[in-house]
mmCIF file of C-alpha atoms in Angstrom:
data_model
loop_
_atom_site.group_PDB
_atom_site.id
_atom_site.type_symbol
_atom_site.label_atom_id
_atom_site.label_comp_id
_atom_site.label_asym_id
_atom_site.label_seq_id
_atom_site.Cartn_x
_atom_site.Cartn_y
_atom_site.Cartn_z
ATOM 1 C CA MET K 30 0.002 0.003 0.000
ATOM 2 C CA ALA K 31 1.372 3.409 -0.995
ATOM 3 C CA THR K 32 2.471 5.677 1.829
ATOM 4 C CA THR K 33 0.700 9.019 2.242
ATOM 5 C CA THR K 34 2.850 11.677 3.881
ATOM 6 C CA VAL K 35 1.106 14.107 6.198
ATOM 7 C CA GLU K 36 3.044 17.022 7.682
ATOM 8 C CA PHE K 37 1.517 18.659 10.765
ATOM 9 C CA TRP K 38 2.750 22.031 12.043
ATOM 10 C CA PHE K 39 1.778 23.019 15.566
ATOM 11 C CA ASP K 40 2.468 25.364 18.441
ATOM 12 C CA PRO K 41 1.881 23.621 21.799
ATOM 13 C CA ALA K 42 0.095 26.756 23.060
ATOM 14 C CA CYS K 43 -2.703 26.460 20.476
ATOM 15 C CA PRO K 44 -5.822 24.591 21.687
ATOM 16 C CA TRP K 45 -7.171 24.291 18.146
ATOM 17 C CA ALA K 46 -3.979 22.639 16.925
ATOM 18 C CA TRP K 47 -4.179 20.260 19.887
ATOM 19 C CA ILE K 48 -7.719 19.176 19.016
ATOM 20 C CA THR K 49 -6.779 18.683 15.370
ATOM 21 C CA SER K 50 -3.733 16.670 16.421
ATOM 22 C CA ARG K 51 -5.964 14.262 18.359
ATOM 23 C CA TRP K 52 -8.041 13.773 15.212
ATOM 24 C CA MET K 53 -4.891 13.235 13.161
ATOM 25 C CA GLU K 54 -3.643 10.722 15.730
ATOM 26 C CA ASP K 55 -6.879 8.748 15.447
ATOM 27 C CA VAL K 56 -6.697 8.773 11.650
ATOM 28 C CA ALA K 57 -3.089 7.536 11.727
ATOM 29 C CA ARG K 58 -4.062 4.758 14.123
ATOM 30 C CA GLN K 59 -6.657 3.545 11.645
ATOM 31 C CA ARG K 60 -4.521 4.134 8.543
ATOM 32 C CA PRO K 61 -1.090 2.590 9.090
ATOM 33 C CA GLU K 62 -0.048 3.649 5.583
ATOM 34 C CA LEU K 63 0.087 7.270 6.788
ATOM 35 C CA ASP K 64 3.456 8.795 7.622
ATOM 36 C CA VAL K 65 2.650 11.730 9.908
ATOM 37 C CA GLN K 66 5.507 14.155 10.458
ATOM 38 C CA TRP K 67 5.096 16.398 13.519
ATOM 39 C CA THR K 68 6.781 19.775 13.076
ATOM 40 C CA PRO K 69 6.823 22.839 15.349
ATOM 41 C CA MET K 70 6.006 26.370 14.307
ATOM 42 C CA SER K 71 5.615 29.456 16.508
ATOM 43 C CA LEU K 72 2.562 31.638 17.019
ATOM 44 C CA TRP K 73 4.890 34.098 18.765
ATOM 45 C CA LEU K 74 7.009 34.433 15.616
ATOM 46 C CA LEU K 75 3.888 34.691 13.481
ATOM 47 C CA ASN K 76 1.921 37.218 15.513
ATOM 48 C CA SER K 77 4.280 39.351 17.595
ATOM 49 C CA ALA K 78 5.461 41.475 14.663
ATOM 50 C CA GLN K 79 1.931 41.901 13.324
ATOM 51 C CA HIS K 80 0.102 42.444 16.637
ATOM 52 C CA ALA K 81 2.643 44.056 18.952
ATOM 53 C CA ASP K 82 -0.091 45.915 20.830
ATOM 54 C CA ALA K 83 -0.786 45.783 24.562
ATOM 55 C CA ASP K 84 -3.888 43.600 24.214
ATOM 56 C CA TYR K 85 -2.058 40.911 22.243
ATOM 57 C CA LEU K 86 1.052 40.965 24.409
ATOM 58 C CA SER K 87 -0.960 40.664 27.624
ATOM 59 C CA GLY K 88 -3.427 38.088 26.295
ATOM 60 C CA HIS K 89 -2.795 35.328 23.779
ATOM 61 C CA GLY K 90 0.648 36.739 23.065
ATOM 62 C CA ALA K 91 1.748 36.073 26.627
ATOM 63 C CA ALA K 92 0.866 32.391 26.263
ATOM 64 C CA HIS K 93 2.608 32.237 22.891
ATOM 65 C CA GLN K 94 5.705 33.862 24.351
ATOM 66 C CA ARG K 95 5.780 31.370 27.238
ATOM 67 C CA THR K 96 5.788 28.443 24.806
ATOM 68 C CA PHE K 97 8.251 30.078 22.387
ATOM 69 C CA VAL K 98 11.199 28.329 24.037
ATOM 70 C CA LEU K 99 9.283 25.037 23.857
ATOM 71 C CA THR K 100 8.821 25.391 20.098
ATOM 72 C CA LYS K 101 12.573 25.939 19.827
ATOM 73 C CA ALA K 102 13.268 22.855 21.938
ATOM 74 C CA LEU K 103 10.881 20.826 19.761
ATOM 75 C CA ALA K 104 12.660 22.043 16.617
ATOM 76 C CA GLY K 105 15.999 20.952 18.037
ATOM 77 C CA LEU K 106 14.498 17.643 19.079
ATOM 78 C CA LYS K 107 13.160 17.046 15.566
ATOM 79 C CA GLN K 108 16.581 17.841 14.146
ATOM 80 C CA GLU K 109 18.565 15.601 16.485
ATOM 81 C CA ALA K 110 16.251 12.875 17.776
ATOM 82 C CA GLY K 111 13.505 12.520 15.180
ATOM 83 C CA ASN K 112 9.777 12.534 14.707
ATOM 84 C CA GLU K 113 8.730 10.067 17.425
ATOM 85 C CA HIS K 114 10.373 12.106 20.166
ATOM 86 C CA VAL K 115 8.692 15.296 18.932
ATOM 87 C CA LYS K 116 5.304 13.578 19.024
ATOM 88 C CA ALA K 117 5.939 12.201 22.516
ATOM 89 C CA LEU K 118 6.873 15.614 23.906
ATOM 90 C CA TYR K 119 3.965 17.338 22.164
ATOM 91 C CA ASP K 120 1.574 14.753 23.650
ATOM 92 C CA ALA K 121 2.993 15.262 27.139
ATOM 93 C CA LEU K 122 2.858 19.054 26.883
ATOM 94 C CA GLY K 123 -0.626 19.087 25.390
ATOM 95 C CA GLU K 124 -2.109 16.887 28.092
ATOM 96 C CA ARG K 125 -0.869 19.283 30.764
ATOM 97 C CA ILE K 126 -1.513 22.583 28.962
ATOM 98 C CA HIS K 127 -4.903 21.832 27.449
ATOM 99 C CA HIS K 128 -6.558 18.959 29.288
ATOM 100 C CA GLU K 129 -5.264 19.919 32.724
ATOM 101 C CA GLY K 130 -5.332 23.668 32.054
ATOM 102 C CA ARG K 131 -1.921 24.239 33.588
ATOM 103 C CA SER K 132 0.531 27.094 33.032
ATOM 104 C CA ASP K 133 2.947 26.488 35.936
ATOM 105 C CA ASP K 134 6.659 25.982 35.393
ATOM 106 C CA ALA K 135 6.543 22.413 36.722
ATOM 107 C CA LEU K 136 4.472 21.165 33.801
ATOM 108 C CA VAL K 137 7.434 21.602 31.459
ATOM 109 C CA SER K 138 9.871 19.457 33.452
ATOM 110 C CA GLU K 139 7.126 16.887 34.027
ATOM 111 C CA ALA K 140 6.376 16.744 30.293
ATOM 112 C CA PHE K 141 10.027 16.291 29.360
ATOM 113 C CA GLU K 142 10.354 13.471 31.881
ATOM 114 C CA ALA K 143 7.126 11.794 30.757
ATOM 115 C CA ALA K 144 8.235 11.935 27.112
ATOM 116 C CA GLY K 145 11.678 10.581 27.912
ATOM 117 C CA VAL K 146 13.358 13.704 26.521
ATOM 118 C CA ASP K 147 16.567 15.021 28.057
ATOM 119 C CA ALA K 148 15.994 18.351 29.809
ATOM 120 C CA SER K 149 19.181 19.668 28.193
ATOM 121 C CA PHE K 150 17.115 20.350 25.063
ATOM 122 C CA LEU K 151 15.241 23.041 26.990
ATOM 123 C CA ALA K 152 18.437 24.637 28.294
ATOM 124 C CA ARG K 153 19.933 24.603 24.808
ATOM 125 C CA ALA K 154 16.759 26.175 23.432
ATOM 126 C CA GLU K 155 16.881 28.920 26.062
ATOM 127 C CA ALA K 156 20.486 29.585 25.035
ATOM 128 C CA GLY K 157 19.367 30.132 21.422
ATOM 129 C CA GLU K 158 20.960 26.999 19.998
ATOM 130 C CA PHE K 159 17.824 25.957 18.099
ATOM 131 C CA ASP K 160 16.666 29.366 16.873
ATOM 132 C CA GLU K 161 17.618 28.619 13.277
ATOM 133 C CA ALA K 162 15.987 25.176 13.349
ATOM 134 C CA LEU K 163 12.689 26.682 14.519
ATOM 135 C CA GLU K 164 12.814 29.525 12.010
ATOM 136 C CA THR K 165 13.406 26.994 9.223
ATOM 137 C CA SER K 166 10.497 24.728 10.173
ATOM 138 C CA HIS K 167 8.254 27.748 10.836
ATOM 139 C CA ARG K 168 9.039 29.323 7.455
ATOM 140 C CA ASP K 169 8.474 25.992 5.728
ATOM 141 C CA GLY K 170 4.913 25.749 7.017
ATOM 142 C CA ILE K 171 3.958 29.419 6.685
ATOM 143 C CA GLY K 172 5.618 29.639 3.296
ATOM 144 C CA ARG K 173 3.174 27.085 1.951
ATOM 145 C CA VAL K 174 -0.015 28.753 3.162
ATOM 146 C CA GLY K 175 0.728 32.478 3.683
ATOM 147 C CA GLN K 176 0.992 34.804 6.680
ATOM 148 C CA ASP K 177 -2.724 35.293 7.407
ATOM 149 C CA VAL K 178 -3.181 31.933 9.153
ATOM 150 C CA GLY K 179 -2.299 30.253 12.439
ATOM 151 C CA THR K 180 -2.028 26.678 13.639
ATOM 152 C CA PRO K 181 -2.493 23.964 12.751
ATOM 153 C CA ILE K 182 -1.122 23.666 9.233
ATOM 154 C CA ILE K 183 -1.275 20.293 7.540
ATOM 155 C CA ALA K 184 0.150 19.167 4.226
ATOM 156 C CA VAL K 185 -0.989 16.029 2.423
ATOM 157 C CA ASN K 186 1.603 14.793 -0.062
ATOM 158 C CA GLY K 187 3.054 18.302 -0.185
ATOM 159 C CA VAL K 188 -0.209 20.264 -0.566
ATOM 160 C CA ALA K 189 -0.701 22.431 2.534
ATOM 161 C CA PHE K 190 -3.719 24.043 4.187
ATOM 162 C CA PHE K 191 -4.399 25.970 7.358
ATOM 163 C CA GLY K 192 -6.594 23.751 9.516
ATOM 164 C CA PRO K 193 -8.825 21.924 9.762
ATOM 165 C CA VAL K 194 -10.125 23.862 12.775
ATOM 166 C CA ILE K 195 -12.469 21.442 14.530
ATOM 167 C CA SER K 196 -14.145 21.037 17.907
ATOM 168 C CA PRO K 197 -14.411 18.431 19.254
ATOM 169 C CA ALA K 198 -12.133 15.995 17.420
ATOM 170 C CA PRO K 199 -14.087 13.421 15.409
ATOM 171 C CA LYS K 200 -13.296 9.776 16.027
ATOM 172 C CA GLY K 201 -13.528 6.459 14.249
ATOM 173 C CA GLU K 202 -15.249 6.423 10.873
ATOM 174 C CA GLN K 203 -16.127 10.104 11.106
ATOM 175 C CA ALA K 204 -12.448 10.965 11.560
ATOM 176 C CA LEU K 205 -11.593 9.006 8.411
ATOM 177 C CA ARG K 206 -14.339 10.673 6.387
ATOM 178 C CA LEU K 207 -13.013 14.111 7.291
ATOM 179 C CA PHE K 208 -9.491 13.098 6.379
ATOM 180 C CA ASP K 209 -10.563 11.632 3.037
ATOM 181 C CA GLY K 210 -12.350 14.886 2.253
ATOM 182 C CA ILE K 211 -9.158 16.832 2.908
ATOM 183 C CA VAL K 212 -7.169 14.442 0.702
ATOM 184 C CA MET K 213 -9.691 14.984 -2.093
ATOM 185 C CA ALA K 214 -9.403 18.764 -1.710
ATOM 186 C CA ALA K 215 -5.606 18.511 -1.812
ATOM 187 C CA GLU K 216 -5.796 16.635 -5.091
ATOM 188 C CA TYR K 217 -7.361 19.652 -6.820
ATOM 189 C CA ASP K 218 -4.726 22.279 -7.535
ATOM 190 C CA GLY K 219 -7.276 25.086 -7.695
ATOM 191 C CA PHE K 220 -8.726 24.600 -4.204
ATOM 192 C CA PHE K 221 -7.699 27.386 -1.809
ATOM 193 C CA GLU K 222 -10.189 28.170 0.948
ATOM 194 C CA LEU K 223 -13.362 26.989 2.681
ATOM 195 C CA LYS K 224 -14.444 28.673 5.912
ATOM 196 C CA ARG K 225 -17.270 29.495 8.297
ATOM 197 C CA SER K 226 -17.391 31.346 11.610
ATOM 198 C CA ARG K 227 -16.709 29.302 14.740
ATOM 199 C CA THR K 228 -19.775 28.810 16.905
ATOM 200 C CA ARG K 229 -18.097 26.956 19.792
ATOM 201 C CA GLY K 230 -14.870 27.005 21.722
ATOM 202 C CA PRO K 231 -12.274 24.245 22.031
ATOM 203 C CA GLU K 232 -13.744 20.999 23.372
ATOM 204 C CA PHE K 233 -11.190 18.511 24.697
ATOM 205 C CA ASN K 234 -12.664 15.022 24.897
#
């Protein structure tokens, strides 16, 4: 069976990316022919230059800034340890940030330990060692879809979209139907955008 490559860009601060990642995880579980590559991007890099006002910096921007060093650590981890370690750390961070609603400093060390990732990656990220790796992965995702988006970004066999933005994450057959629809859209070179206003907040189930 031919392998389908799916690239998934995320910022661990984004609840919408987290929900979409749980859907993507369920799809991959049911479709072993999928090769899902988990890649960090940064909402802080994306938004701080465009929305450097007090409201952004004290609201969502503050959360994005707190996780900026984590996106750098994830980029370094992808570069040196590979995809499985990135997924494990993202899972551990997401459970604590989104399901448990935590923002304390301890969640980071707990997540690294739970994922089996050496804490030195965080120290190296704080020292700026992985800045270039993050900027490269961030530019790769944003460069495919444009600046007026956020997370998540997914690419199916090289064709990238912002989204899907979903709440809650579909499961089972419904998850597969949504994925197949996205694959069909990716097959048409002229498809660019489909959108409606959100009528509910993030639902973590």
